[in-house]
Short mmCIF file of C-alpha atoms in Angstrom, two decimals:
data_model
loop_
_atom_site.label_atom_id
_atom_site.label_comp_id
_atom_site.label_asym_id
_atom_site.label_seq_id
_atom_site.Cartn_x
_atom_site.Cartn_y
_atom_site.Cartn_z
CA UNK A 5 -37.36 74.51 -58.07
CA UNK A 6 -40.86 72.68 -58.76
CA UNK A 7 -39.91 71.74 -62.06
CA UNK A 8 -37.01 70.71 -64.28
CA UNK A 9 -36.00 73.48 -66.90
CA UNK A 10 -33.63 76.18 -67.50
CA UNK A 11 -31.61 77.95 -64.35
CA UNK A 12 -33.55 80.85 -65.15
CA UNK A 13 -37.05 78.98 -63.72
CA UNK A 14 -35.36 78.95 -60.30
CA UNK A 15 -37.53 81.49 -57.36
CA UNK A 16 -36.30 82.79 -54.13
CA UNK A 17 -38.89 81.56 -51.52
CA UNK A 18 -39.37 81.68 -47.89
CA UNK A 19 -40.04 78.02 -46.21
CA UNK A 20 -40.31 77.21 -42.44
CA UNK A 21 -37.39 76.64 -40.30
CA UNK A 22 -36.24 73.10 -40.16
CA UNK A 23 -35.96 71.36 -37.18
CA UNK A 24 -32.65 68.63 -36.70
CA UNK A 25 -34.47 65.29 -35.66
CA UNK A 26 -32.08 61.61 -34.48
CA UNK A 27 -28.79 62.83 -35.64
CA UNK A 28 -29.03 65.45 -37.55
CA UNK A 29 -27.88 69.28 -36.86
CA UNK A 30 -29.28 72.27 -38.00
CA UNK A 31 -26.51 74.52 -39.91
CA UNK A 32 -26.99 78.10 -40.17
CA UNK A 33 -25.12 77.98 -43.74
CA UNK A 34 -22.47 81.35 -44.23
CA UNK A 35 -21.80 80.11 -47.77
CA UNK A 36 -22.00 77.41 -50.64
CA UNK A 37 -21.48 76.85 -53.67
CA UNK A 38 -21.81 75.47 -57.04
CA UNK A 39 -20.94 72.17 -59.11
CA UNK A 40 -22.00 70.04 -61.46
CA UNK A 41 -24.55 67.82 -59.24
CA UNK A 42 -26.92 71.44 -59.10
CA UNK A 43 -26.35 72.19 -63.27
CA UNK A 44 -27.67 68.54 -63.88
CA UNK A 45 -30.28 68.65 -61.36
CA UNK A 46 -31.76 72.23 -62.11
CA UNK A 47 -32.31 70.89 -65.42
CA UNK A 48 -33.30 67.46 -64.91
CA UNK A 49 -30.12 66.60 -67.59
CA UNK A 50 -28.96 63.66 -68.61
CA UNK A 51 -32.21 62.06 -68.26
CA UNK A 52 -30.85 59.55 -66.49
CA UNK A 53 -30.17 61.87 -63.68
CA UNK A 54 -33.81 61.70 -62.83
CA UNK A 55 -33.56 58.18 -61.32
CA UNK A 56 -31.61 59.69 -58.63
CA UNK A 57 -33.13 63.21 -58.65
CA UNK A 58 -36.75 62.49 -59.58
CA UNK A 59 -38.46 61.28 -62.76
CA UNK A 60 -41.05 64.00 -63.41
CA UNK A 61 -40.14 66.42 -61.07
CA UNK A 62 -37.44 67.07 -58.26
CA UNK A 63 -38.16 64.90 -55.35
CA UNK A 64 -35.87 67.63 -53.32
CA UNK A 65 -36.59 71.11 -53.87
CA UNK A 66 -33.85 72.67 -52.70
CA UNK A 67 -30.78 72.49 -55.12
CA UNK A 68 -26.63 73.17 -53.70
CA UNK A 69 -24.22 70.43 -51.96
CA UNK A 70 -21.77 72.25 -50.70
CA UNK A 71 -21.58 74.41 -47.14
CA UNK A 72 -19.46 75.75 -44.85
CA UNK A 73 -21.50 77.28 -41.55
CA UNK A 74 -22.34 77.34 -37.58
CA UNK A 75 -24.45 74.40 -35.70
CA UNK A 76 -27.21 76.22 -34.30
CA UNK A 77 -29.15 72.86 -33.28
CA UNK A 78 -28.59 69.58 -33.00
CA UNK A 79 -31.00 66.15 -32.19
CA UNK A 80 -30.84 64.31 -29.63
CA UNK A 81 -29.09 61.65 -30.87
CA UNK A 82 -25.80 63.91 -32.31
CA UNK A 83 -23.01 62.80 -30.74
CA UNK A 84 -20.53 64.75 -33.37
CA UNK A 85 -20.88 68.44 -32.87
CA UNK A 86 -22.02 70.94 -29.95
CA UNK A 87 -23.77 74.10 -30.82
CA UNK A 88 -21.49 77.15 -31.97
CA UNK A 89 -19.18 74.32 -33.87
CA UNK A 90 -18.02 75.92 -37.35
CA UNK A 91 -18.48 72.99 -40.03
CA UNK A 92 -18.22 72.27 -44.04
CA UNK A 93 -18.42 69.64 -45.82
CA UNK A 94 -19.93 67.51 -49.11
CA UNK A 95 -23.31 66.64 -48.38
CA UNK A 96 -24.63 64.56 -51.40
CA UNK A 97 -24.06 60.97 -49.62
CA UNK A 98 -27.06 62.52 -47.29
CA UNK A 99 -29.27 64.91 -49.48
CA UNK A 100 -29.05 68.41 -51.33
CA UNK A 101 -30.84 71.76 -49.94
CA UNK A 102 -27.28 73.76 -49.27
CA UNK A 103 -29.27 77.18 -51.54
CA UNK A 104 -30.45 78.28 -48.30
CA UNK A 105 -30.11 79.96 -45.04
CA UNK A 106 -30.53 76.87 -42.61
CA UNK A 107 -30.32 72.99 -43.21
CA UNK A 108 -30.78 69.99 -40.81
CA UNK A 109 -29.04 67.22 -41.86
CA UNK A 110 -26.73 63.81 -40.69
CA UNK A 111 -24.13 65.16 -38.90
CA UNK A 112 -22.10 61.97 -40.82
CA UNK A 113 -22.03 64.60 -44.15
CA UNK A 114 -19.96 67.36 -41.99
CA UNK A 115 -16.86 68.09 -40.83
CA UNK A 116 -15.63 70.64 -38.04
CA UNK A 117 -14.28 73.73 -40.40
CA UNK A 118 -10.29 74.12 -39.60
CA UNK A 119 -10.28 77.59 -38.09
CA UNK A 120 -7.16 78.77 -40.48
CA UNK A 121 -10.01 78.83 -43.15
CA UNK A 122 -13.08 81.40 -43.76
CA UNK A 123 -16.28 80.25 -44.66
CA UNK A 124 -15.99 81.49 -47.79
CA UNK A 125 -12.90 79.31 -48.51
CA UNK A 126 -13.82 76.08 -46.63
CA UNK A 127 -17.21 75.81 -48.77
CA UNK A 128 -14.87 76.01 -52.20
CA UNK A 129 -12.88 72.96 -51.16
CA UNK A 130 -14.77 69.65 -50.07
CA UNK A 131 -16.43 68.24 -53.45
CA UNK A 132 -13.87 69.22 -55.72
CA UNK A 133 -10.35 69.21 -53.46
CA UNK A 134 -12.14 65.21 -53.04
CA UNK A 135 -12.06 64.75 -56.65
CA UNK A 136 -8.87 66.11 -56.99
CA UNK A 137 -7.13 64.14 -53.96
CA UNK A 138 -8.98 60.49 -55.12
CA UNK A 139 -8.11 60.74 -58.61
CA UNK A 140 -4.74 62.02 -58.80
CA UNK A 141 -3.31 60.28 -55.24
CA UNK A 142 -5.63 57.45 -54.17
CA UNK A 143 -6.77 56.05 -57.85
CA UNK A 144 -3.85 57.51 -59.96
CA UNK A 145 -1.17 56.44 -57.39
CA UNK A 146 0.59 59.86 -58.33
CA UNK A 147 4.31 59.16 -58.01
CA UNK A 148 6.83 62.01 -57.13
CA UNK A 149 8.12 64.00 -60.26
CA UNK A 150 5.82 62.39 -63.19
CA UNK A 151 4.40 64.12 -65.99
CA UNK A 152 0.57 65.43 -65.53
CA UNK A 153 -1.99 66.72 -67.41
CA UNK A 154 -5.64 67.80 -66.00
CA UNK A 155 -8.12 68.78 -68.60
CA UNK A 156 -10.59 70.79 -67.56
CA UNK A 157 -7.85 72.95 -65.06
CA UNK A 158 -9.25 76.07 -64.45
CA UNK A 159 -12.03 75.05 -62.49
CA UNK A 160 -12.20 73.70 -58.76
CA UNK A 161 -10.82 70.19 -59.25
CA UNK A 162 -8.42 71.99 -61.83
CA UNK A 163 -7.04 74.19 -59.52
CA UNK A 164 -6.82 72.37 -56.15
CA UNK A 165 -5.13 69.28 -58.31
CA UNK A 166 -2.53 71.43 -59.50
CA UNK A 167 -1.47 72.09 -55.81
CA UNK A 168 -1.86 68.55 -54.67
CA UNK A 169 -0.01 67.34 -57.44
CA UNK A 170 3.01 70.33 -56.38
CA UNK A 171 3.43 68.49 -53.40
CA UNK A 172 4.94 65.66 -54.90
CA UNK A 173 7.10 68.09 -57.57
CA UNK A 174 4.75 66.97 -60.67
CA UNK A 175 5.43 68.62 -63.99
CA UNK A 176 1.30 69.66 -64.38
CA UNK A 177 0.20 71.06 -67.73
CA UNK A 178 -3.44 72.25 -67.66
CA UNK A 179 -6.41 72.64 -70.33
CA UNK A 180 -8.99 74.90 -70.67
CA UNK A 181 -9.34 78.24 -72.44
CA UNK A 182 -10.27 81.70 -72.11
CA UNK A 183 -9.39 84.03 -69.33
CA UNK A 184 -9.02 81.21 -67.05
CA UNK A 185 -5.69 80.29 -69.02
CA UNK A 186 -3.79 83.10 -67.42
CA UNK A 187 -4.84 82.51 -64.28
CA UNK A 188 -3.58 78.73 -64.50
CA UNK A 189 -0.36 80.06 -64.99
CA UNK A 190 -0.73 82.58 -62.56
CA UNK A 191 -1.68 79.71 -60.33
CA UNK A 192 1.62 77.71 -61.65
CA UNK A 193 1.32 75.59 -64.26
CA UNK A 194 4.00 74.65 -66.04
CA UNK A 195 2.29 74.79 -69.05
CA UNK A 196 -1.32 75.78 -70.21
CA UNK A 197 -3.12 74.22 -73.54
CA UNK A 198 -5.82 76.00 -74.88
CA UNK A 199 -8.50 73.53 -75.84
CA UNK A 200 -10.11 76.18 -78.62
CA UNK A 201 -6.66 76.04 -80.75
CA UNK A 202 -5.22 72.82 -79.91
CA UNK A 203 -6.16 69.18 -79.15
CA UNK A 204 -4.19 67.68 -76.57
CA UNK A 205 -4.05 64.20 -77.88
CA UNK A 206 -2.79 65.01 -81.24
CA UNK A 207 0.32 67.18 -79.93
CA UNK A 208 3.07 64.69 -79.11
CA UNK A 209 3.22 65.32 -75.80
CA UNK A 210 2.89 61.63 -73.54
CA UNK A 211 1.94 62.15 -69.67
CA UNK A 212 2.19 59.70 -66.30
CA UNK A 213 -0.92 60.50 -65.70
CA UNK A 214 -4.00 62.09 -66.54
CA UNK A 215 -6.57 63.96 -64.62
CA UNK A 216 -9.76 64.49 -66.73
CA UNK A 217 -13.01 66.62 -65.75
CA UNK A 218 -14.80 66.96 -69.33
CA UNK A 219 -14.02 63.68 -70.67
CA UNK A 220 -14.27 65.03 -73.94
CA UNK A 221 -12.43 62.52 -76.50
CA UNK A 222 -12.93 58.62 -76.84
CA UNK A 223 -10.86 56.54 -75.03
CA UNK A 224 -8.65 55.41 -77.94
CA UNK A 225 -7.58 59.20 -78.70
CA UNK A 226 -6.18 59.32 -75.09
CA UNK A 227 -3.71 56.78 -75.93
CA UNK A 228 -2.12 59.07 -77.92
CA UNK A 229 -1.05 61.40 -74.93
CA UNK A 230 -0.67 58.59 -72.53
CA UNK A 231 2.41 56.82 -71.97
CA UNK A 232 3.42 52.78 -71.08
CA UNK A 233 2.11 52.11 -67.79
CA UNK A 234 0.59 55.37 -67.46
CA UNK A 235 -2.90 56.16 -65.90
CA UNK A 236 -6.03 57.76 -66.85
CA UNK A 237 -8.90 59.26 -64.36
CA UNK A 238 -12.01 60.36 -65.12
CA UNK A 239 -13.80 62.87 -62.44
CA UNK A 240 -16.50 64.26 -64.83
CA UNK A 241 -18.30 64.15 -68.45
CA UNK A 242 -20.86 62.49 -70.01
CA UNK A 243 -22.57 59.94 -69.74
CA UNK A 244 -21.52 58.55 -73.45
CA UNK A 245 -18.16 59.09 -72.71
CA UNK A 246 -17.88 57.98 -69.25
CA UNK A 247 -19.51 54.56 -70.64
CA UNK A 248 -17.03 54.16 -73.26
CA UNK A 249 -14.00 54.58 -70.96
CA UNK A 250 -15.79 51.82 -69.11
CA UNK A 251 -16.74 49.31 -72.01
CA UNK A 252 -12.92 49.68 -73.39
CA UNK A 253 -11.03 50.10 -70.43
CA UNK A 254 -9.67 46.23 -70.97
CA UNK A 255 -8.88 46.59 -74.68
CA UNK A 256 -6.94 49.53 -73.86
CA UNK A 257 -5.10 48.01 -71.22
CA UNK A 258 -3.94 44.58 -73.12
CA UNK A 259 -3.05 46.58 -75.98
CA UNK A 260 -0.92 49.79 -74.83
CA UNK A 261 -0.63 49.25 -70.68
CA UNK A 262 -2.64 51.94 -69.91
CA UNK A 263 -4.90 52.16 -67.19
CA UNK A 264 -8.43 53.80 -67.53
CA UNK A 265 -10.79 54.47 -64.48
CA UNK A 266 -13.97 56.42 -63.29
CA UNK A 267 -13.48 58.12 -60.08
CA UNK A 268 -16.47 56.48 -57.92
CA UNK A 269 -15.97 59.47 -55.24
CA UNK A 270 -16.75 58.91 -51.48
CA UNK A 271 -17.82 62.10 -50.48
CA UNK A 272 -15.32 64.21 -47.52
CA UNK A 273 -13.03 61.50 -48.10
CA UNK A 274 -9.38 63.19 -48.14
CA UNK A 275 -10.18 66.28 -46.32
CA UNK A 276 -8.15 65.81 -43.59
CA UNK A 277 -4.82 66.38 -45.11
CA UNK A 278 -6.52 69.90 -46.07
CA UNK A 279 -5.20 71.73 -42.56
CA UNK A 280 -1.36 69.86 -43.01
CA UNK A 281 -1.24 71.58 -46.75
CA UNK A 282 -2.82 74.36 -45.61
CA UNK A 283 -0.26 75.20 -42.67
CA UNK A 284 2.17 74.35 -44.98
CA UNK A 285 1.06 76.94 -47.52
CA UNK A 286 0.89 74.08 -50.09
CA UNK A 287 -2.86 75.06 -50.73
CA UNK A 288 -5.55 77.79 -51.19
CA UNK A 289 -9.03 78.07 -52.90
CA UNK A 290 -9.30 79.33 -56.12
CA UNK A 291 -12.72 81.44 -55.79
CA UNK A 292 -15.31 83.08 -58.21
CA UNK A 293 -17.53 85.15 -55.94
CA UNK A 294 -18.50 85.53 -53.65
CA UNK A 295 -22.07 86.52 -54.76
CA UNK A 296 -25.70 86.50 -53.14
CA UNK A 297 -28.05 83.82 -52.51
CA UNK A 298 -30.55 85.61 -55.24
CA UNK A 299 -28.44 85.73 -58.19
CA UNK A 300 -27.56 81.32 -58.15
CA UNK A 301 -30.09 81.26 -61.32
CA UNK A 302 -27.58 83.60 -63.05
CA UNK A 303 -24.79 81.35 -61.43
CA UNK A 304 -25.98 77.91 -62.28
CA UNK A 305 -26.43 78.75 -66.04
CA UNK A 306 -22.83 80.81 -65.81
CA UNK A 307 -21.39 77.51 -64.50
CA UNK A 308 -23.01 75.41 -67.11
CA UNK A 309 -21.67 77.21 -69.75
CA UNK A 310 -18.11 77.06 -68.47
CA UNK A 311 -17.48 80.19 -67.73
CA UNK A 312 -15.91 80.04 -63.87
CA UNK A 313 -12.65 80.12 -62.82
CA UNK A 314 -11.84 77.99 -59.60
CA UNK A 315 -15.67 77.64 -57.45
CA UNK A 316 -18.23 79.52 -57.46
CA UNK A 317 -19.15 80.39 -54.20
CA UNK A 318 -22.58 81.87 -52.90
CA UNK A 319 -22.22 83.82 -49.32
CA UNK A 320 -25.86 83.97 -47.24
CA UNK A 321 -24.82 85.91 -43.82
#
């Protein structure tokens, strides 16, 4: 991408091999995929995105954050990984540039892929199974058996937060709409609210704790679905709404005990309790895909518009 605009603007090009230089590796990437970071970027959207992605143009070319792959090459200074190591991992903290067949970059952004896992489902599970895991254990102090509701379910964070929140025998109800709603409950939640024909804050229902990736109400009409002491976390939405949860967290607080946050995520954080729930059987990717490398303009704007169910996932080799 040479210019911000719609996902459609996006061109397949060959570039030179990179080379890894100090501590980097070079990853021959077997598959991505797709979040939010890459529908924002592609488009240059919320402006204020550009101060991190470039004001007039993309500073970085290459859009994707996500890979799972081999280490064909690594600098001199790697001390990390040999060559032949499979890896994954989030690499935003580091740079973008995962829509492609080879990337050098820190070896800090990577982990070594557990071998129970296929490429295809190790790239579905770093960015979002870290949302999911910091919000709903580490910032929403999840206790076992209390009442939870994600909004926004049927998508990666949806998904994988159901399962984490399983472990700990959490009554999860989950909103979205569409096709997606059957799979929720195919997936096991106990119940599914479809956001089209029902707003959640206006049905009675109070919850422990909520789990919220579209941040789509103010934060006074979450008090309404909220109990006493109960917690609120924000992984995702926009940039309005994310401020407001931020300006009135306090007022909220003094006046009905409820705790508001924005998830400040430290990317790969979490991902090592993915092999114990994984041998355990406690956890699986949801995937959309896989699909080819040439058809992510197609997938970014599919994405944008909501349309996925669990990650979509791109496979190169």
């Amino acid at each position: 991408m040479d210019r911000y605009g719609p996902p459609s603007a996006l061109r397949v090009v060959d570039i030179p091999k990179p080379s890894p230089t100090g501590n980097e590796v070079l990853v021959k990437i077997h598959t991505t995929a797709i979040n939010d970071y890459d529908w924002s970027m592609v488009r240059g959207k919320p402006y204020l995105y550009r101060l991190l992605f470039g004001l007039s143009k993309p500073k970085r070319p290459i859009a994707g954050m996500e890979l799972s792959g081999v280490v064909e090459e690594v600098g001199p200074d790697c001390k990390q990984f040999n060559v032949g190591d499979e890896v994954y991992g989030d690499i935003s903290e580091y740079g973008f540039g995962t829509f492609c067949e080879y990337i050098s970059i820190n070896e800090k952004s990577l982990l070594k892929k557990p071998e129970s896992l296929s490429h295809e489902e190790a790239t579905a599970l770093p960015h979002a199974f870290g949302l999911a895991w910091q919000g709903l254990i580490e910032q929403g102090k999840l206790s076992k058996g209390e009442k939870v509701l994600i909004n926004g379910a049927g998508g990666g964070v949806g998904t994988l937060g159901l399962q984490i929140a399983k472990t700990l025998d959490a009554e999860v109800t989950g909103v979205d709409t569409g096709p997606k709603l059957q799979m929720m409950k195919d997936l096991g939640f106990d119940k599914v609210i479809d956001y089209k024909k029902d707003n959640f804050t206006q049905l009675g229902e109070r919850y422990d704790l909520m789990l919220d990736a579209k941040s789509s109400f103010s934060p006074f009409a979450y008090r309404n679905a909220l109990k006493p002491d109960s917690r609120y976390v924000t992984v995702g939405g926009t940039i309005p709404r994310l401020l407001q949860i931020v300006a009135f967290k306090g007022i909220i607080k003094s006046l009905n005990k409820v705790e508001l946050s924005v998830l400040a995520l430290k990317a790969n954080k979490g991902l090592e309790q993915i092999e114990d729930l994984i041998k355990k059987h406690e956890l699986k990717s949801v995937i959309d895909g896989p699909y080819e490398l040439h058809e992510v303009p197609r997938l970014v704007q599919y994405f944008g518009e909501g349309k996925h169910s669990g990650k979509v996932v791109i496979k190169l080799t």
